[in-house]
Amino acid sequence: MRAKDVEFEVTFINLRDKPDWFLKISPHGKVPVLKVDDEILFESNAIAEYLDEALSPRLHPEDPIERARNRAWTDFVPSFASALSGIYYTKSREEMEKGLAKAPKAVERLEEALTGQRGRNAGPYFNGPGLSLVDCAYAPFLQRFLIADSYLKTGLLDGFPHVKAWADSLLGNDTITGAVAPEFLEEFHGNLRRREFYVASLMDGKAQAAE
Ligand SMILES: N[C@@H](CCC(=O)N[C@@H](CS)C(=O)NCC(=O)O)C(=O)O
């Protein structure tokens, strides 16, 4: 909706204390949910596809082949996201390193996809100079990984130049970075601390060193 420049209201939900009104409208008790007049839509991709059909400009490519390719790569988001969170949602350095050893397989797939795309367009986004739905689908997971990686310093993306350049472009775009709650960084750090992840010990070491 930010990319389409439409007016909307957003209510951020505390997932540790979901309000009753939210539980009544969200079939799985999950975010995001979109309310359009009296209609409720859920599932990120279904919401994004609806918005793209209902509101201009189209954020999916016009060409049906390109559109199918974009949807296919959007379907890969959950596998990609779990490969990344498998690195930083870990309780020890050893567990983190196991996650890190598994992650390149998924990142390599995306690198190959982007290499193919760069044969068709010059970037910096998946389909060229403008943001598309597929960019918006990957961005939150790249954003969270890059925050965690600023402490873990895994170097994971160094071996994948297209993914790294894409992630840097996405995280340099304020349509993307402005989409989170104002207290996002604090909440994200709080979540890692509460769950006692290994990365939180590095964050806190860093915080103490800075004091
Ligand atoms: N496939 C769903 C996944 C939604 C989802 O997992 N949302 C998470 C936050 S990213 C959530 O609401 N978790 C709260 C819970 O499961 O209690 C989508 O893309 O919309």
PDB file of C-alpha atoms and ligand atoms in Angstrom:
ATOM      1  CA  MET A   1       0.000   0.000   0.000  1.00  0.00           C
ATOM      2  CA  ARG A   2       2.930   2.342   0.654  1.00  0.00           C
ATOM      3  CA  ALA A   3       4.283   1.536  -2.823  1.00  0.00           C
ATOM      4  CA  LYS A   4       0.853   2.293  -4.283  1.00  0.00           C
ATOM      5  CA  ASP A   5       0.582   5.523  -2.336  1.00  0.00           C
ATOM      6  CA  VAL A   6      -2.962   4.896  -1.099  1.00  0.00           C
ATOM      7  CA  GLU A   7      -4.412   6.005   2.200  1.00  0.00           C
ATOM      8  CA  PHE A   8      -4.754   3.294   4.795  1.00  0.00           C
ATOM      9  CA  GLU A   9      -4.714   2.815   8.523  1.00  0.00           C
ATOM     10  CA  VAL A  10      -2.410   0.304  10.114  1.00  0.00           C
ATOM     11  CA  THR A  11      -2.829  -1.241  13.557  1.00  0.00           C
ATOM     12  CA  PHE A  12       0.198  -3.125  14.827  1.00  0.00           C
ATOM     13  CA  ILE A  13      -0.677  -6.166  16.927  1.00  0.00           C
ATOM     14  CA  ASN A  14       1.234  -7.324  19.984  1.00  0.00           C
ATOM     15  CA  LEU A  15       1.452 -11.032  19.129  1.00  0.00           C
ATOM     16  CA  ARG A  16       2.086 -11.896  22.789  1.00  0.00           C
ATOM     17  CA  ASP A  17      -1.202 -10.288  23.770  1.00  0.00           C
ATOM     18  CA  LYS A  18      -3.586 -10.417  20.825  1.00  0.00           C
ATOM     19  CA  PRO A  19      -6.687  -8.298  21.306  1.00  0.00           C
ATOM     20  CA  ASP A  20     -10.091 -10.047  21.146  1.00  0.00           C
ATOM     21  CA  TRP A  21     -11.251  -7.986  18.172  1.00  0.00           C
ATOM     22  CA  PHE A  22      -8.198  -9.207  16.253  1.00  0.00           C
ATOM     23  CA  LEU A  23      -8.742 -12.867  17.183  1.00  0.00           C
ATOM     24  CA  LYS A  24     -12.319 -12.537  15.951  1.00  0.00           C
ATOM     25  CA  ILE A  25     -11.286 -11.392  12.475  1.00  0.00           C
ATOM     26  CA  SER A  26      -8.033 -13.307  11.893  1.00  0.00           C
ATOM     27  CA  PRO A  27      -8.849 -16.938  10.977  1.00  0.00           C
ATOM     28  CA  HIS A  28      -5.460 -18.271  12.144  1.00  0.00           C
ATOM     29  CA  GLY A  29      -4.838 -15.588  14.767  1.00  0.00           C
ATOM     30  CA  LYS A  30      -1.958 -14.371  12.603  1.00  0.00           C
ATOM     31  CA  VAL A  31      -0.908 -11.081  11.043  1.00  0.00           C
ATOM     32  CA  PRO A  32      -1.360  -9.647   8.505  1.00  0.00           C
ATOM     33  CA  VAL A  33      -5.089  -9.147   8.042  1.00  0.00           C
ATOM     34  CA  LEU A  34      -6.591  -6.611   5.660  1.00  0.00           C
ATOM     35  CA  LYS A  35     -10.017  -5.091   6.272  1.00  0.00           C
ATOM     36  CA  VAL A  36     -11.646  -3.681   3.137  1.00  0.00           C
ATOM     37  CA  ASP A  37     -14.947  -2.105   4.163  1.00  0.00           C
ATOM     38  CA  ASP A  38     -16.625  -5.096   5.844  1.00  0.00           C
ATOM     39  CA  GLU A  39     -14.526  -7.775   4.145  1.00  0.00           C
ATOM     40  CA  ILE A  40     -11.587  -9.465   5.835  1.00  0.00           C
ATOM     41  CA  LEU A  41      -8.653 -10.840   3.851  1.00  0.00           C
ATOM     42  CA  PHE A  42      -5.753 -12.834   5.259  1.00  0.00           C
ATOM     43  CA  GLU A  43      -2.482 -14.455   4.064  1.00  0.00           C
ATOM     44  CA  SER A  44       0.192 -12.024   2.836  1.00  0.00           C
ATOM     45  CA  ASN A  45       0.236 -13.226  -0.755  1.00  0.00           C
ATOM     46  CA  ALA A  46      -3.552 -13.251  -1.114  1.00  0.00           C
ATOM     47  CA  ILE A  47      -3.655  -9.721   0.319  1.00  0.00           C
ATOM     48  CA  ALA A  48      -0.851  -8.531  -1.949  1.00  0.00           C
ATOM     49  CA  GLU A  49      -2.482 -10.060  -5.033  1.00  0.00           C
ATOM     50  CA  TYR A  50      -5.829  -8.487  -4.122  1.00  0.00           C
ATOM     51  CA  LEU A  51      -4.246  -5.054  -3.653  1.00  0.00           C
ATOM     52  CA  ASP A  52      -2.417  -5.405  -6.949  1.00  0.00           C
ATOM     53  CA  GLU A  53      -5.636  -6.161  -8.804  1.00  0.00           C
ATOM     54  CA  ALA A  54      -7.654  -3.478  -7.032  1.00  0.00           C
ATOM     55  CA  LEU A  55      -5.214  -0.556  -6.959  1.00  0.00           C
ATOM     56  CA  SER A  56      -2.834   0.881  -9.522  1.00  0.00           C
ATOM     57  CA  PRO A  57       0.031   0.938 -10.309  1.00  0.00           C
ATOM     58  CA  ARG A  58       0.485  -2.808 -10.914  1.00  0.00           C
ATOM     59  CA  LEU A  59       3.390  -4.106  -8.898  1.00  0.00           C
ATOM     60  CA  HIS A  60       3.402  -7.441 -10.704  1.00  0.00           C
ATOM     61  CA  PRO A  61       4.993  -7.477 -14.180  1.00  0.00           C
ATOM     62  CA  GLU A  62       2.585  -7.024 -17.093  1.00  0.00           C
ATOM     63  CA  ASP A  63       4.023  -9.950 -19.031  1.00  0.00           C
ATOM     64  CA  PRO A  64       2.251 -13.215 -18.031  1.00  0.00           C
ATOM     65  CA  ILE A  65       5.451 -15.271 -18.209  1.00  0.00           C
ATOM     66  CA  GLU A  66       7.288 -12.786 -16.012  1.00  0.00           C
ATOM     67  CA  ARG A  67       4.307 -12.679 -13.658  1.00  0.00           C
ATOM     68  CA  ALA A  68       4.289 -16.463 -13.331  1.00  0.00           C
ATOM     69  CA  ARG A  69       8.031 -16.428 -12.701  1.00  0.00           C
ATOM     70  CA  ASN A  70       7.560 -13.771 -10.009  1.00  0.00           C
ATOM     71  CA  ARG A  71       4.813 -15.806  -8.340  1.00  0.00           C
ATOM     72  CA  ALA A  72       6.962 -18.920  -8.451  1.00  0.00           C
ATOM     73  CA  TRP A  73       9.801 -17.099  -6.674  1.00  0.00           C
ATOM     74  CA  THR A  74       7.350 -15.620  -4.174  1.00  0.00           C
ATOM     75  CA  ASP A  75       6.373 -19.208  -3.344  1.00  0.00           C
ATOM     76  CA  PHE A  76      10.001 -19.807  -2.378  1.00  0.00           C
ATOM     77  CA  VAL A  77       9.872 -17.114   0.368  1.00  0.00           C
ATOM     78  CA  PRO A  78       8.946 -19.484   3.247  1.00  0.00           C
ATOM     79  CA  SER A  79      11.864 -21.853   2.453  1.00  0.00           C
ATOM     80  CA  PHE A  80      14.245 -18.939   2.105  1.00  0.00           C
ATOM     81  CA  ALA A  81      12.974 -17.289   5.297  1.00  0.00           C
ATOM     82  CA  SER A  82      13.347 -20.460   7.320  1.00  0.00           C
ATOM     83  CA  ALA A  83      16.905 -20.979   6.020  1.00  0.00           C
ATOM     84  CA  LEU A  84      17.770 -17.484   7.330  1.00  0.00           C
ATOM     85  CA  SER A  85      15.924 -17.754  10.636  1.00  0.00           C
ATOM     86  CA  GLY A  86      17.579 -21.176  11.079  1.00  0.00           C
ATOM     87  CA  ILE A  87      20.768 -19.147  11.598  1.00  0.00           C
ATOM     88  CA  TYR A  88      19.654 -16.563  14.130  1.00  0.00           C
ATOM     89  CA  TYR A  89      16.741 -18.298  15.859  1.00  0.00           C
ATOM     90  CA  THR A  90      19.246 -20.546  17.589  1.00  0.00           C
ATOM     91  CA  LYS A  91      20.213 -20.971  21.224  1.00  0.00           C
ATOM     92  CA  SER A  92      23.974 -21.535  20.939  1.00  0.00           C
ATOM     93  CA  ARG A  93      26.894 -20.742  18.695  1.00  0.00           C
ATOM     94  CA  GLU A  94      27.052 -24.397  17.706  1.00  0.00           C
ATOM     95  CA  GLU A  95      23.391 -24.447  16.700  1.00  0.00           C
ATOM     96  CA  MET A  96      23.854 -21.162  14.839  1.00  0.00           C
ATOM     97  CA  GLU A  97      26.764 -22.663  12.891  1.00  0.00           C
ATOM     98  CA  LYS A  98      24.654 -25.664  11.945  1.00  0.00           C
ATOM     99  CA  GLY A  99      22.000 -23.310  10.581  1.00  0.00           C
ATOM    100  CA  LEU A 100      24.682 -21.363   8.768  1.00  0.00           C
ATOM    101  CA  ALA A 101      26.011 -24.516   7.122  1.00  0.00           C
ATOM    102  CA  LYS A 102      22.537 -25.326   5.757  1.00  0.00           C
ATOM    103  CA  ALA A 103      21.551 -21.829   4.592  1.00  0.00           C
ATOM    104  CA  PRO A 104      23.682 -21.458   1.416  1.00  0.00           C
ATOM    105  CA  LYS A 105      21.551 -24.006  -0.438  1.00  0.00           C
ATOM    106  CA  ALA A 106      18.502 -21.718  -0.276  1.00  0.00           C
ATOM    107  CA  VAL A 107      20.489 -18.516  -0.874  1.00  0.00           C
ATOM    108  CA  GLU A 108      22.155 -20.135  -3.893  1.00  0.00           C
ATOM    109  CA  ARG A 109      18.730 -20.778  -5.432  1.00  0.00           C
ATOM    110  CA  LEU A 110      17.825 -17.136  -5.068  1.00  0.00           C
ATOM    111  CA  GLU A 111      21.213 -16.071  -6.435  1.00  0.00           C
ATOM    112  CA  GLU A 112      20.510 -18.166  -9.529  1.00  0.00           C
ATOM    113  CA  ALA A 113      17.060 -16.596  -9.883  1.00  0.00           C
ATOM    114  CA  LEU A 114      18.536 -13.104  -9.649  1.00  0.00           C
ATOM    115  CA  THR A 115      21.312 -14.003 -12.092  1.00  0.00           C
ATOM    116  CA  GLY A 116      18.546 -14.993 -14.535  1.00  0.00           C
ATOM    117  CA  GLN A 117      16.710 -11.745 -13.847  1.00  0.00           C
ATOM    118  CA  ARG A 118      19.863  -9.685 -14.444  1.00  0.00           C
ATOM    119  CA  GLY A 119      19.983 -11.247 -17.908  1.00  0.00           C
ATOM    120  CA  ARG A 120      16.573  -9.604 -18.473  1.00  0.00           C
ATOM    121  CA  ASN A 121      16.924  -6.350 -16.527  1.00  0.00           C
ATOM    122  CA  ALA A 122      19.612  -4.284 -14.827  1.00  0.00           C
ATOM    123  CA  GLY A 123      18.011  -4.206 -11.376  1.00  0.00           C
ATOM    124  CA  PRO A 124      18.405  -3.051  -8.700  1.00  0.00           C
ATOM    125  CA  TYR A 125      15.096  -4.781  -7.867  1.00  0.00           C
ATOM    126  CA  PHE A 126      13.879  -8.171  -9.027  1.00  0.00           C
ATOM    127  CA  ASN A 127      12.220  -6.816 -12.192  1.00  0.00           C
ATOM    128  CA  GLY A 128      14.339  -3.729 -12.773  1.00  0.00           C
ATOM    129  CA  PRO A 129      14.184  -0.151 -11.524  1.00  0.00           C
ATOM    130  CA  GLY A 130      10.831  -0.329  -9.696  1.00  0.00           C
ATOM    131  CA  LEU A 131       9.608  -2.304  -6.691  1.00  0.00           C
ATOM    132  CA  SER A 132       7.453  -5.375  -7.401  1.00  0.00           C
ATOM    133  CA  LEU A 133       5.388  -7.664  -5.194  1.00  0.00           C
ATOM    134  CA  VAL A 134       8.168 -10.250  -5.172  1.00  0.00           C
ATOM    135  CA  ASP A 135      10.557  -7.638  -3.708  1.00  0.00           C
ATOM    136  CA  CYS A 136       8.038  -6.798  -0.992  1.00  0.00           C
ATOM    137  CA  ALA A 137       7.651 -10.502  -0.171  1.00  0.00           C
ATOM    138  CA  TYR A 138      11.369 -11.090   0.478  1.00  0.00           C
ATOM    139  CA  ALA A 139      12.212  -7.740   2.080  1.00  0.00           C
ATOM    140  CA  PRO A 140      10.983  -8.399   5.665  1.00  0.00           C
ATOM    141  CA  PHE A 141      13.056 -11.574   5.927  1.00  0.00           C
ATOM    142  CA  LEU A 142      16.181  -9.984   4.480  1.00  0.00           C
ATOM    143  CA  GLN A 143      15.673  -7.023   6.817  1.00  0.00           C
ATOM    144  CA  ARG A 144      15.498  -9.225   9.938  1.00  0.00           C
ATOM    145  CA  PHE A 145      18.432 -11.366   8.835  1.00  0.00           C
ATOM    146  CA  LEU A 146      20.617  -8.308   8.181  1.00  0.00           C
ATOM    147  CA  ILE A 147      19.881  -6.930  11.646  1.00  0.00           C
ATOM    148  CA  ALA A 148      20.802 -10.253  13.268  1.00  0.00           C
ATOM    149  CA  ASP A 149      23.815 -10.586  10.978  1.00  0.00           C
ATOM    150  CA  SER A 150      25.125  -7.181  12.025  1.00  0.00           C
ATOM    151  CA  TYR A 151      25.930  -9.009  15.306  1.00  0.00           C
ATOM    152  CA  LEU A 152      26.614 -12.529  14.020  1.00  0.00           C
ATOM    153  CA  LYS A 153      28.749 -11.358  11.082  1.00  0.00           C
ATOM    154  CA  THR A 154      28.315 -14.661   9.282  1.00  0.00           C
ATOM    155  CA  GLY A 155      29.403 -13.266   5.911  1.00  0.00           C
ATOM    156  CA  LEU A 156      26.686 -15.495   4.397  1.00  0.00           C
ATOM    157  CA  LEU A 157      25.682 -13.055   1.667  1.00  0.00           C
ATOM    158  CA  ASP A 158      29.282 -12.274   0.665  1.00  0.00           C
ATOM    159  CA  GLY A 159      29.274 -15.359  -1.536  1.00  0.00           C
ATOM    160  CA  PHE A 160      26.044 -14.281  -3.243  1.00  0.00           C
ATOM    161  CA  PRO A 161      26.620 -10.887  -4.868  1.00  0.00           C
ATOM    162  CA  HIS A 162      23.213 -10.585  -6.549  1.00  0.00           C
ATOM    163  CA  VAL A 163      21.331 -11.403  -3.355  1.00  0.00           C
ATOM    164  CA  LYS A 164      23.542  -9.016  -1.384  1.00  0.00           C
ATOM    165  CA  ALA A 165      23.064  -6.137  -3.857  1.00  0.00           C
ATOM    166  CA  TRP A 166      19.316  -6.811  -3.956  1.00  0.00           C
ATOM    167  CA  ALA A 167      19.076  -6.873  -0.156  1.00  0.00           C
ATOM    168  CA  ASP A 168      21.061  -3.615   0.076  1.00  0.00           C
ATOM    169  CA  SER A 169      18.750  -1.947  -2.465  1.00  0.00           C
ATOM    170  CA  LEU A 170      15.630  -3.132  -0.643  1.00  0.00           C
ATOM    171  CA  LEU A 171      16.944  -1.974   2.711  1.00  0.00           C
ATOM    172  CA  GLY A 172      17.921   1.367   1.177  1.00  0.00           C
ATOM    173  CA  ASN A 173      14.319   1.993   0.105  1.00  0.00           C
ATOM    174  CA  ASP A 174      12.156   3.855   2.614  1.00  0.00           C
ATOM    175  CA  THR A 175       8.942   2.393   1.179  1.00  0.00           C
ATOM    176  CA  ILE A 176      10.297  -0.866   2.585  1.00  0.00           C
ATOM    177  CA  THR A 177      12.021   0.324   5.740  1.00  0.00           C
ATOM    178  CA  GLY A 178       9.138   2.601   6.711  1.00  0.00           C
ATOM    179  CA  ALA A 179       6.612  -0.253   6.615  1.00  0.00           C
ATOM    180  CA  VAL A 180       7.426  -1.539  10.101  1.00  0.00           C
ATOM    181  CA  ALA A 181       6.166  -0.288  13.464  1.00  0.00           C
ATOM    182  CA  PRO A 182       8.117   2.698  14.872  1.00  0.00           C
ATOM    183  CA  GLU A 183       9.404   0.523  17.723  1.00  0.00           C
ATOM    184  CA  PHE A 184      10.296  -2.368  15.376  1.00  0.00           C
ATOM    185  CA  LEU A 185      14.030  -2.482  16.152  1.00  0.00           C
ATOM    186  CA  GLU A 186      13.454  -2.457  19.898  1.00  0.00           C
ATOM    187  CA  GLU A 187      10.723  -5.110  19.577  1.00  0.00           C
ATOM    188  CA  PHE A 188      12.872  -7.301  17.343  1.00  0.00           C
ATOM    189  CA  HIS A 189      15.774  -7.117  19.812  1.00  0.00           C
ATOM    190  CA  GLY A 190      13.348  -7.769  22.710  1.00  0.00           C
ATOM    191  CA  ASN A 191      12.010 -10.856  20.933  1.00  0.00           C
ATOM    192  CA  LEU A 192      15.531 -12.265  20.457  1.00  0.00           C
ATOM    193  CA  ARG A 193      16.352 -11.584  24.127  1.00  0.00           C
ATOM    194  CA  ARG A 194      13.129 -13.089  25.502  1.00  0.00           C
ATOM    195  CA  ARG A 195      13.683 -16.251  23.494  1.00  0.00           C
ATOM    196  CA  GLU A 196      17.278 -16.356  24.749  1.00  0.00           C
ATOM    197  CA  PHE A 197      18.794 -16.733  21.323  1.00  0.00           C
ATOM    198  CA  TYR A 198      22.560 -16.824  20.950  1.00  0.00           C
ATOM    199  CA  VAL A 199      22.496 -13.609  18.902  1.00  0.00           C
ATOM    200  CA  ALA A 200      21.014 -11.773  21.914  1.00  0.00           C
ATOM    201  CA  SER A 201      24.173 -12.454  23.933  1.00  0.00           C
ATOM    202  CA  LEU A 202      26.189 -10.720  21.189  1.00  0.00           C
ATOM    203  CA  MET A 203      23.743  -7.794  21.088  1.00  0.00           C
ATOM    204  CA  ASP A 204      24.061  -7.337  24.809  1.00  0.00           C
ATOM    205  CA  GLY A 205      27.844  -7.668  24.729  1.00  0.00           C
ATOM    206  CA  LYS A 206      27.849  -4.933  22.127  1.00  0.00           C
ATOM    207  CA  ALA A 207      25.455  -2.766  24.160  1.00  0.00           C
ATOM    208  CA  GLN A 208      27.676  -3.050  27.246  1.00  0.00           C
ATOM    209  CA  ALA A 209      30.815  -2.302  25.241  1.00  0.00           C
ATOM    210  CA  ALA A 210      29.166   0.887  23.978  1.00  0.00           C
ATOM    211  CA  GLU A 211      28.231   2.106  27.476  1.00  0.00           C
TER     212      GLU A 211
HETATM  213  N1  LIG B   1       1.462 -17.564   5.642  1.00  0.00           N
HETATM  214  C1  LIG B   1       1.060 -16.471   6.502  1.00  0.00           C
HETATM  215  C2  LIG B   1       1.951 -16.466   7.719  1.00  0.00           C
HETATM  216  C3  LIG B   1       1.564 -15.410   8.731  1.00  0.00           C
HETATM  217  C4  LIG B   1       2.392 -15.516   9.986  1.00  0.00           C
HETATM  218  O1  LIG B   1       3.045 -16.540  10.258  1.00  0.00           O
HETATM  219  N2  LIG B   1       2.364 -14.455  10.802  1.00  0.00           N
HETATM  220  C5  LIG B   1       3.098 -14.470  12.028  1.00  0.00           C
HETATM  221  C6  LIG B   1       3.969 -13.243  12.178  1.00  0.00           C
HETATM  222  S1  LIG B   1       5.047 -13.064  10.818  1.00  0.00           S
HETATM  223  C7  LIG B   1       2.096 -14.412  13.199  1.00  0.00           C
HETATM  224  O2  LIG B   1       1.112 -13.705  13.130  1.00  0.00           O
HETATM  225  N3  LIG B   1       2.387 -15.156  14.245  1.00  0.00           N
HETATM  226  C8  LIG B   1       1.586 -15.121  15.431  1.00  0.00           C
HETATM  227  C9  LIG B   1       1.134 -16.484  15.865  1.00  0.00           C
HETATM  228  O3  LIG B   1       1.322 -17.452  15.111  1.00  0.00           O
HETATM  229  O4  LIG B   1       0.608 -16.571  16.979  1.00  0.00           O
HETATM  230  C10 LIG B   1       1.155 -15.133   5.755  1.00  0.00           C
HETATM  231  O5  LIG B   1       2.064 -15.002   4.915  1.00  0.00           O
HETATM  232  O6  LIG B   1       0.333 -14.246   5.980  1.00  0.00           O
END
